[in-house]
PDB file of C-alpha atoms in Angstrom:
ATOM      1  CA  MET A   1     -10.648   0.021  23.576  1.00 32.00           C
ATOM      2  CA  ALA A   2     -13.618   1.926  24.055  1.00 32.00           C
ATOM      3  CA  GLU A   3     -15.240   1.305  20.951  1.00 34.00           C
ATOM      4  CA  GLN A   4     -17.324  -2.148  21.241  1.00 35.00           C
ATOM      5  CA  ARG A   5     -15.770  -5.014  19.101  1.00 40.00           C
ATOM      6  CA  GLY A   6     -18.435  -6.454  16.534  1.00 45.00           C
ATOM      7  CA  GLY A   7     -16.057  -7.274  13.888  1.00 45.00           C
ATOM      8  CA  ALA A   8     -16.543 -11.592  13.489  1.00 42.00           C
ATOM      9  CA  ARG A   9     -20.536 -10.600  14.117  1.00 45.00           C
ATOM     10  CA  ASP A  10     -20.887  -7.838  11.183  1.00 52.00           C
ATOM     11  CA  ALA A  11     -19.133 -10.046   9.019  1.00 49.00           C
ATOM     12  CA  GLU A  12     -21.373 -13.296   9.679  1.00 48.00           C
ATOM     13  CA  ASP A  13     -24.292 -10.396   8.884  1.00 52.00           C
ATOM     14  CA  ALA A  14     -22.606  -8.608   6.006  1.00 50.00           C
ATOM     15  CA  GLY A  15     -22.035 -11.692   4.105  1.00 44.00           C
ATOM     16  CA  ARG A  16     -26.625 -12.754   4.682  1.00 41.00           C
ATOM     17  CA  ASP A  17     -27.085  -8.815   3.799  1.00 43.00           C
ATOM     18  CA  GLY A  18     -25.163  -9.203   0.415  1.00 39.00           C
ATOM     19  CA  ARG A  19     -22.030  -6.670   0.891  1.00 45.00           C
ATOM     20  CA  GLY A  20     -19.780  -9.324   0.922  1.00 44.00           C
ATOM     21  CA  ARG A  21     -20.073 -12.578  -0.879  1.00 47.00           C
ATOM     22  CA  GLY A  22     -22.362 -14.749   1.312  1.00 56.00           C
ATOM     23  CA  GLY A  23     -22.996 -16.501   4.507  1.00 59.00           C
ATOM     24  CA  PRO A  24     -20.672 -18.155   7.045  1.00 58.00           C
ATOM     25  CA  GLU A  25     -18.305 -18.887   4.418  1.00 70.00           C
ATOM     26  CA  ALA A  26     -17.302 -15.197   3.100  1.00 78.00           C
ATOM     27  CA  ALA A  27     -17.346 -13.979   6.947  1.00 86.00           C
ATOM     28  CA  GLY A  28     -14.360 -16.729   7.305  1.00 91.00           C
ATOM     29  CA  GLU A  29     -12.469 -15.285   4.181  1.00 94.00           C
ATOM     30  CA  VAL A  30     -13.153 -11.782   5.547  1.00 96.00           C
ATOM     31  CA  ALA A  31     -11.448 -13.006   9.380  1.00 96.00           C
ATOM     32  CA  CYS A  32      -8.628 -14.716   7.668  1.00 97.00           C
ATOM     33  CA  ALA A  33      -7.900 -11.593   5.597  1.00 98.00           C
ATOM     34  CA  TRP A  34      -8.531  -8.950   8.599  1.00 98.00           C
ATOM     35  CA  ASP A  35      -5.602 -11.127  10.050  1.00 97.00           C
ATOM     36  CA  GLU A  36      -3.457 -11.188   7.447  1.00 98.00           C
ATOM     37  CA  LEU A  37      -4.111  -7.630   7.267  1.00 98.00           C
ATOM     38  CA  VAL A  38      -2.645  -6.827  10.723  1.00 98.00           C
ATOM     39  CA  ALA A  39       0.204  -9.107  10.581  1.00 98.00           C
ATOM     40  CA  THR A  40       1.311  -7.161   7.759  1.00 98.00           C
ATOM     41  CA  ALA A  41       0.658  -3.037   9.429  1.00 98.00           C
ATOM     42  CA  ARG A  42       2.657  -4.682  12.045  1.00 97.00           C
ATOM     43  CA  ARG A  43       5.069  -5.604  10.399  1.00 97.00           C
ATOM     44  CA  THR A  44       5.609  -1.990   8.708  1.00 98.00           C
ATOM     45  CA  VAL A  45       6.474  -0.717  12.289  1.00 97.00           C
ATOM     46  CA  ALA A  46       8.321  -3.583  12.770  1.00 97.00           C
ATOM     47  CA  ASP A  47      10.257  -2.798   9.818  1.00 97.00           C
ATOM     48  CA  GLY A  48      10.575   1.100  10.542  1.00 97.00           C
ATOM     49  CA  LEU A  49       8.372   1.882   7.580  1.00 98.00           C
ATOM     50  CA  VAL A  50       6.247   3.689   9.643  1.00 96.00           C
ATOM     51  CA  VAL A  51       6.064   5.256  13.133  1.00 95.00           C
ATOM     52  CA  GLY A  52       3.039   4.753  15.720  1.00 91.00           C
ATOM     53  CA  THR A  53      -0.525   4.880  13.535  1.00 90.00           C
ATOM     54  CA  SER A  54       1.187   6.547  10.313  1.00 93.00           C
ATOM     55  CA  GLY A  55       0.438   4.695   7.000  1.00 96.00           C
ATOM     56  CA  ASN A  56      -2.460   2.441   6.474  1.00 98.00           C
ATOM     57  CA  VAL A  57      -2.736  -0.593   4.724  1.00 98.00           C
ATOM     58  CA  SER A  58      -6.398  -1.801   3.247  1.00 98.00           C
ATOM     59  CA  VAL A  59      -7.437  -5.144   1.181  1.00 98.00           C
ATOM     60  CA  ARG A  60     -10.729  -6.383  -0.267  1.00 98.00           C
ATOM     61  CA  VAL A  61     -12.758  -9.330  -0.144  1.00 97.00           C
ATOM     62  CA  GLY A  62     -14.955  -9.685  -2.511  1.00 95.00           C
ATOM     63  CA  ASP A  63     -17.111  -6.435  -2.036  1.00 94.00           C
ATOM     64  CA  ILE A  64     -15.971  -5.409   0.658  1.00 97.00           C
ATOM     65  CA  VAL A  65     -12.450  -3.234   1.578  1.00 98.00           C
ATOM     66  CA  LEU A  66     -10.804  -3.992   5.058  1.00 98.00           C
ATOM     67  CA  VAL A  67      -8.940  -0.799   6.217  1.00 98.00           C
ATOM     68  CA  THR A  68      -6.811  -0.161   9.151  1.00 98.00           C
ATOM     69  CA  PRO A  69      -8.485   1.451  11.444  1.00 98.00           C
ATOM     70  CA  MET A  70      -7.672   5.493  12.378  1.00 97.00           C
ATOM     71  CA  GLY A  71      -5.184   6.113  14.842  1.00 95.00           C
ATOM     72  CA  VAL A  72      -5.583   2.767  16.373  1.00 96.00           C
ATOM     73  CA  PRO A  73      -1.734   1.162  17.078  1.00 96.00           C
ATOM     74  CA  TYR A  74      -1.774  -1.689  15.624  1.00 96.00           C
ATOM     75  CA  GLU A  75      -0.737  -3.734  18.266  1.00 96.00           C
ATOM     76  CA  ARG A  76      -4.303  -3.766  20.304  1.00 96.00           C
ATOM     77  CA  LEU A  77      -5.966  -4.705  16.984  1.00 96.00           C
ATOM     78  CA  GLU A  78      -7.652  -7.975  17.534  1.00 94.00           C
ATOM     79  CA  PRO A  79      -9.887 -10.438  15.548  1.00 92.00           C
ATOM     80  CA  GLY A  80     -12.882  -8.360  16.890  1.00 92.00           C
ATOM     81  CA  ASP A  81     -12.268  -4.703  15.448  1.00 96.00           C
ATOM     82  CA  ALA A  82     -12.319  -5.890  12.224  1.00 96.00           C
ATOM     83  CA  VAL A  83     -13.458  -2.401  10.291  1.00 98.00           C
ATOM     84  CA  GLY A  84     -14.758  -2.896   6.258  1.00 98.00           C
ATOM     85  CA  VAL A  85     -15.907  -0.037   3.583  1.00 98.00           C
ATOM     86  CA  ASP A  86     -18.039  -1.137   0.210  1.00 98.00           C
ATOM     87  CA  PRO A  87     -16.348  -0.116  -2.991  1.00 95.00           C
ATOM     88  CA  ASP A  88     -18.328   3.636  -2.798  1.00 96.00           C
ATOM     89  CA  GLY A  89     -16.384   3.728   1.065  1.00 97.00           C
ATOM     90  CA  ARG A  90     -19.891   3.302   2.918  1.00 98.00           C
ATOM     91  CA  GLN A  91     -18.917   1.148   6.473  1.00 98.00           C
ATOM     92  CA  VAL A  92     -19.912  -2.329   6.184  1.00 97.00           C
ATOM     93  CA  LEU A  93     -18.316  -4.091   9.194  1.00 97.00           C
ATOM     94  CA  GLY A  94     -17.319  -2.808  12.725  1.00 97.00           C
ATOM     95  CA  THR A  95     -17.516   0.631  14.951  1.00 96.00           C
ATOM     96  CA  LEU A  96     -14.010   1.865  14.611  1.00 97.00           C
ATOM     97  CA  ARG A  97     -13.921   4.369  12.027  1.00 97.00           C
ATOM     98  CA  PRO A  98     -11.940   3.423   8.821  1.00 98.00           C
ATOM     99  CA  THR A  99      -8.147   5.176   7.992  1.00 97.00           C
ATOM    100  CA  SER A 100      -8.912   8.406   6.715  1.00 97.00           C
ATOM    101  CA  GLU A 101      -6.777   7.370   4.103  1.00 98.00           C
ATOM    102  CA  LEU A 102      -9.751   5.790   2.790  1.00 98.00           C
ATOM    103  CA  PRO A 103     -10.084   7.982  -0.474  1.00 98.00           C
ATOM    104  CA  MET A 104      -6.742   7.127  -1.755  1.00 98.00           C
ATOM    105  CA  HIS A 105      -7.087   3.186  -1.229  1.00 98.00           C
ATOM    106  CA  LEU A 106     -10.816   3.267  -2.787  1.00 98.00           C
ATOM    107  CA  ALA A 107      -9.153   5.357  -5.688  1.00 98.00           C
ATOM    108  CA  VAL A 108      -6.301   2.771  -6.130  1.00 98.00           C
ATOM    109  CA  TYR A 109      -9.671   0.202  -6.521  1.00 98.00           C
ATOM    110  CA  ARG A 110     -11.717   1.889  -9.059  1.00 97.00           C
ATOM    111  CA  THR A 111      -8.241   2.331 -11.157  1.00 97.00           C
ATOM    112  CA  THR A 112      -6.740  -1.183 -10.849  1.00 97.00           C
ATOM    113  CA  THR A 113      -6.721  -4.820 -10.300  1.00 97.00           C
ATOM    114  CA  ALA A 114      -5.189  -4.519  -6.795  1.00 98.00           C
ATOM    115  CA  ARG A 115      -6.514  -6.659  -3.895  1.00 98.00           C
ATOM    116  CA  ALA A 116      -4.169  -4.818  -1.459  1.00 98.00           C
ATOM    117  CA  VAL A 117      -2.634  -1.563  -1.048  1.00 98.00           C
ATOM    118  CA  VAL A 118      -0.029  -0.374   1.439  1.00 98.00           C
ATOM    119  CA  HIS A 119       0.802   3.316   2.669  1.00 98.00           C
ATOM    120  CA  THR A 120       3.444   4.292   4.775  1.00 98.00           C
ATOM    121  CA  HIS A 121       6.482   6.680   5.805  1.00 98.00           C
ATOM    122  CA  ALA A 122       9.727   5.377   4.831  1.00 98.00           C
ATOM    123  CA  VAL A 123      12.680   7.451   5.711  1.00 98.00           C
ATOM    124  CA  HIS A 124      14.599   7.214   2.651  1.00 98.00           C
ATOM    125  CA  ALA A 125      11.191   6.721   0.349  1.00 98.00           C
ATOM    126  CA  THR A 126       9.868  10.287   1.795  1.00 98.00           C
ATOM    127  CA  ALA A 127      13.574  11.779   2.126  1.00 98.00           C
ATOM    128  CA  VAL A 128      13.255  11.304  -2.377  1.00 98.00           C
ATOM    129  CA  SER A 129      10.065  12.527  -2.598  1.00 98.00           C
ATOM    130  CA  THR A 130      11.643  15.949  -1.800  1.00 98.00           C
ATOM    131  CA  LEU A 131      14.178  16.321  -4.067  1.00 98.00           C
ATOM    132  CA  VAL A 132      13.179  14.855  -7.632  1.00 98.00           C
ATOM    133  CA  ALA A 133      10.259  14.341  -9.527  1.00 98.00           C
ATOM    134  CA  GLU A 134      10.580  11.022 -10.060  1.00 98.00           C
ATOM    135  CA  LEU A 135      13.145   8.537  -8.371  1.00 98.00           C
ATOM    136  CA  PRO A 136      15.994   8.030 -11.055  1.00 97.00           C
ATOM    137  CA  LEU A 137      16.588   4.255 -12.709  1.00 98.00           C
ATOM    138  CA  VAL A 138      19.591   3.279 -10.118  1.00 98.00           C
ATOM    139  CA  HIS A 139      18.948   0.109  -9.886  1.00 98.00           C
ATOM    140  CA  TYR A 140      16.529  -2.875 -12.337  1.00 97.00           C
ATOM    141  CA  MET A 141      14.303  -3.415  -9.696  1.00 96.00           C
ATOM    142  CA  ALA A 142      12.317   0.058 -10.879  1.00 97.00           C
ATOM    143  CA  ALA A 143      11.249  -2.971 -13.860  1.00 97.00           C
ATOM    144  CA  ALA A 144       8.979  -4.712 -10.462  1.00 96.00           C
ATOM    145  CA  LEU A 145       7.406  -2.022 -10.075  1.00 97.00           C
ATOM    146  CA  GLY A 146       6.553  -1.081 -14.081  1.00 96.00           C
ATOM    147  CA  GLY A 147       9.650   1.529 -14.362  1.00 96.00           C
ATOM    148  CA  ALA A 148      10.925   5.361 -13.129  1.00 96.00           C
ATOM    149  CA  VAL A 149       8.661   5.738  -9.605  1.00 98.00           C
ATOM    150  CA  ARG A 150       6.847   9.027  -9.795  1.00 98.00           C
ATOM    151  CA  VAL A 151       6.576  11.600  -7.041  1.00 98.00           C
ATOM    152  CA  ALA A 152       3.081  12.659  -6.988  1.00 98.00           C
ATOM    153  CA  PRO A 153       2.336  16.188  -6.223  1.00 98.00           C
ATOM    154  CA  TYR A 154       1.920  17.535  -2.359  1.00 98.00           C
ATOM    155  CA  ALA A 155      -1.644  17.359  -1.153  1.00 98.00           C
ATOM    156  CA  THR A 156      -3.396  17.271   2.209  1.00 98.00           C
ATOM    157  CA  TYR A 157      -3.727  13.654   3.683  1.00 97.00           C
ATOM    158  CA  GLY A 158      -6.775  11.525   3.081  1.00 97.00           C
ATOM    159  CA  THR A 159      -8.508  14.470   0.319  1.00 98.00           C
ATOM    160  CA  ALA A 160      -9.835  14.092  -3.133  1.00 97.00           C
ATOM    161  CA  GLU A 161      -6.849  15.999  -4.564  1.00 98.00           C
ATOM    162  CA  LEU A 162      -4.048  13.480  -3.337  1.00 98.00           C
ATOM    163  CA  ALA A 163      -6.270  11.087  -4.256  1.00 98.00           C
ATOM    164  CA  GLU A 164      -6.197  12.215  -7.856  1.00 98.00           C
ATOM    165  CA  ASN A 165      -2.186  13.413  -7.472  1.00 98.00           C
ATOM    166  CA  MET A 166      -1.534   9.516  -7.033  1.00 98.00           C
ATOM    167  CA  LEU A 167      -3.417   7.863  -9.693  1.00 98.00           C
ATOM    168  CA  ARG A 168      -1.723   9.675 -12.294  1.00 98.00           C
ATOM    169  CA  ALA A 169       1.651   8.930 -10.883  1.00 98.00           C
ATOM    170  CA  LEU A 170       0.495   5.574 -10.563  1.00 98.00           C
ATOM    171  CA  THR A 171       0.068   4.796 -14.107  1.00 98.00           C
ATOM    172  CA  ASP A 172       1.835   1.915 -15.617  1.00 97.00           C
ATOM    173  CA  ARG A 173       2.675   1.495 -12.310  1.00 98.00           C
ATOM    174  CA  THR A 174       2.503  -0.383  -8.784  1.00 98.00           C
ATOM    175  CA  ALA A 175       4.347   2.010  -6.496  1.00 98.00           C
ATOM    176  CA  CYS A 176       5.090   5.684  -6.635  1.00 98.00           C
ATOM    177  CA  LEU A 177       5.661   8.099  -3.855  1.00 99.00           C
ATOM    178  CA  LEU A 178       4.061  11.262  -2.290  1.00 98.00           C
ATOM    179  CA  GLN A 179       5.744  14.310  -2.322  1.00 98.00           C
ATOM    180  CA  ASN A 180       6.854  15.349   1.306  1.00 98.00           C
ATOM    181  CA  HIS A 181       4.363  12.442   2.533  1.00 98.00           C
ATOM    182  CA  GLY A 182       5.383   8.907   1.815  1.00 98.00           C
ATOM    183  CA  THR A 183       4.961   5.770  -0.703  1.00 98.00           C
ATOM    184  CA  VAL A 184       2.193   3.787  -1.877  1.00 98.00           C
ATOM    185  CA  ALA A 185       2.332   0.218  -3.521  1.00 98.00           C
ATOM    186  CA  HIS A 186      -0.190  -2.048  -4.756  1.00 98.00           C
ATOM    187  CA  GLY A 187      -0.117  -5.983  -6.107  1.00 98.00           C
ATOM    188  CA  SER A 188      -2.433  -8.696  -6.514  1.00 97.00           C
ATOM    189  CA  SER A 189      -1.891  -9.675  -2.104  1.00 98.00           C
ATOM    190  CA  LEU A 190      -1.264  -8.297   0.186  1.00 98.00           C
ATOM    191  CA  THR A 191       2.203  -9.715   0.471  1.00 98.00           C
ATOM    192  CA  GLN A 192       2.974  -7.947  -3.253  1.00 98.00           C
ATOM    193  CA  ALA A 193       2.136  -5.511  -2.169  1.00 98.00           C
ATOM    194  CA  TYR A 194       4.312  -4.965   1.062  1.00 98.00           C
ATOM    195  CA  ASP A 195       7.475  -6.418  -1.210  1.00 98.00           C
ATOM    196  CA  ARG A 196       6.393  -3.534  -3.353  1.00 98.00           C
ATOM    197  CA  THR A 197       6.707  -1.038  -0.393  1.00 98.00           C
ATOM    198  CA  ALA A 198       9.938  -2.818   0.716  1.00 98.00           C
ATOM    199  CA  GLN A 199      11.854  -2.802  -2.524  1.00 98.00           C
ATOM    200  CA  LEU A 200      11.006   0.832  -3.326  1.00 98.00           C
ATOM    201  CA  GLU A 201      12.281   2.152   0.233  1.00 98.00           C
ATOM    202  CA  TRP A 202      15.562   0.099  -0.292  1.00 98.00           C
ATOM    203  CA  MET A 203      16.093   1.287  -4.256  1.00 98.00           C
ATOM    204  CA  CYS A 204      15.043   4.955  -2.288  1.00 98.00           C
ATOM    205  CA  ARG A 205      18.141   4.325   0.036  1.00 98.00           C
ATOM    206  CA  LEU A 206      20.698   3.410  -2.482  1.00 98.00           C
ATOM    207  CA  TRP A 207      20.376   6.444  -4.859  1.00 98.00           C
ATOM    208  CA  LEU A 208      20.468   8.595  -1.627  1.00 98.00           C
ATOM    209  CA  THR A 209      23.337   6.928  -0.386  1.00 98.00           C
ATOM    210  CA  ALA A 210      25.690   6.768  -4.299  1.00 98.00           C
ATOM    211  CA  SER A 211      24.552  10.653  -4.550  1.00 97.00           C
ATOM    212  CA  SER A 212      25.941  10.948  -0.996  1.00 97.00           C
ATOM    213  CA  VAL A 213      29.186  10.469  -2.347  1.00 97.00           C
ATOM    214  CA  PRO A 214      31.369  14.070  -2.537  1.00 97.00           C
ATOM    215  CA  GLY A 215      32.097  14.431  -6.548  1.00 97.00           C
ATOM    216  CA  LEU A 216      30.073  11.304  -8.333  1.00 97.00           C
ATOM    217  CA  SER A 217      27.143  10.383  -8.754  1.00 96.00           C
ATOM    218  CA  PRO A 218      25.453   7.286  -9.558  1.00 97.00           C
ATOM    219  CA  ALA A 219      25.547   5.964 -13.564  1.00 97.00           C
ATOM    220  CA  LEU A 220      21.650   5.371 -13.501  1.00 98.00           C
ATOM    221  CA  LEU A 221      20.512   3.292 -16.506  1.00 98.00           C
ATOM    222  CA  THR A 222      18.128   3.734 -19.190  1.00 97.00           C
ATOM    223  CA  PRO A 223      14.714   3.069 -19.951  1.00 96.00           C
ATOM    224  CA  GLU A 224      15.065   0.357 -22.312  1.00 96.00           C
ATOM    225  CA  GLN A 225      17.673  -1.264 -20.164  1.00 97.00           C
ATOM    226  CA  VAL A 226      14.660  -1.596 -16.628  1.00 97.00           C
ATOM    227  CA  SER A 227      12.321  -2.390 -20.096  1.00 95.00           C
ATOM    228  CA  GLU A 228      14.748  -5.618 -20.734  1.00 95.00           C
ATOM    229  CA  VAL A 229      14.341  -6.162 -17.552  1.00 96.00           C
ATOM    230  CA  ALA A 230      10.439  -6.411 -17.493  1.00 93.00           C
ATOM    231  CA  GLU A 231      10.207  -8.819 -20.045  1.00 92.00           C
ATOM    232  CA  ARG A 232      12.890 -11.009 -17.963  1.00 92.00           C
ATOM    233  CA  LEU A 233      10.716 -10.764 -14.765  1.00 89.00           C
ATOM    234  CA  ARG A 234       7.768 -12.216 -15.984  1.00 85.00           C
ATOM    235  CA  GLY A 235       9.076 -15.672 -16.039  1.00 66.00           C
ATOM    236  CA  TYR A 236      11.094 -15.609 -12.748  1.00 63.00           C
ATOM    237  CA  GLY A 237      10.325 -17.737  -9.694  1.00 56.00           C
ATOM    238  CA  GLN A 238       9.358 -21.204  -9.170  1.00 53.00           C
ATOM    239  CA  GLY A 239       6.084 -21.131 -11.191  1.00 57.00           C
ATOM    240  CA  ARG A 240       3.188 -24.089 -10.300  1.00 52.00           C
ATOM    241  CA  ALA A 241       3.952 -28.160 -11.282  1.00 41.00           C
TER     242      ALA A 241
END
């Protein structure tokens, strides 16, 4: 690509001048996080959640937010292409321009404890966003996202208005739909943010499939039933030895 590849050097510089957490260790952490971010972005394409360069991914490392660059195919991204901004959106790593949806990502980090954000244009989720104001409670795994998933009203991509609409829809939730646009999910890691994205797309596909049967309507759960599942999920998994 035409742009300079200076991400690895810039990462070390960020550590030295106080924009990161300091020194070679910080540079190594940023480099590892960038590799994971690129892998996650490529996975959104492989799993059919985005087409081309639509959608974007970010992860926070100390005081740096790493983000996918604007308009660059994910398969072309290399270790030296790292793009990072500070919490105010000032670019501190790399020469490629950050994603146009940077306001949306930064809004999540300002208002939640999230460490990663995944935004996609998943087909079934986007279809649902054009039909309802909230994804009906068709499956108990809505509990994993905080409850019924809301739809943020439409606004032009990359705008402060879209970020504000998204934040309202994300209140007490870890994912939402963007009307006529796509999905946003956040988590404590890229893996968790991606898993929540995939779960949301699956639930949207389920609801659309069940709703398509002529003369029948899907049975829905109550908020109380979903809340009960949320309590059970708190202890789900193997835990730590």
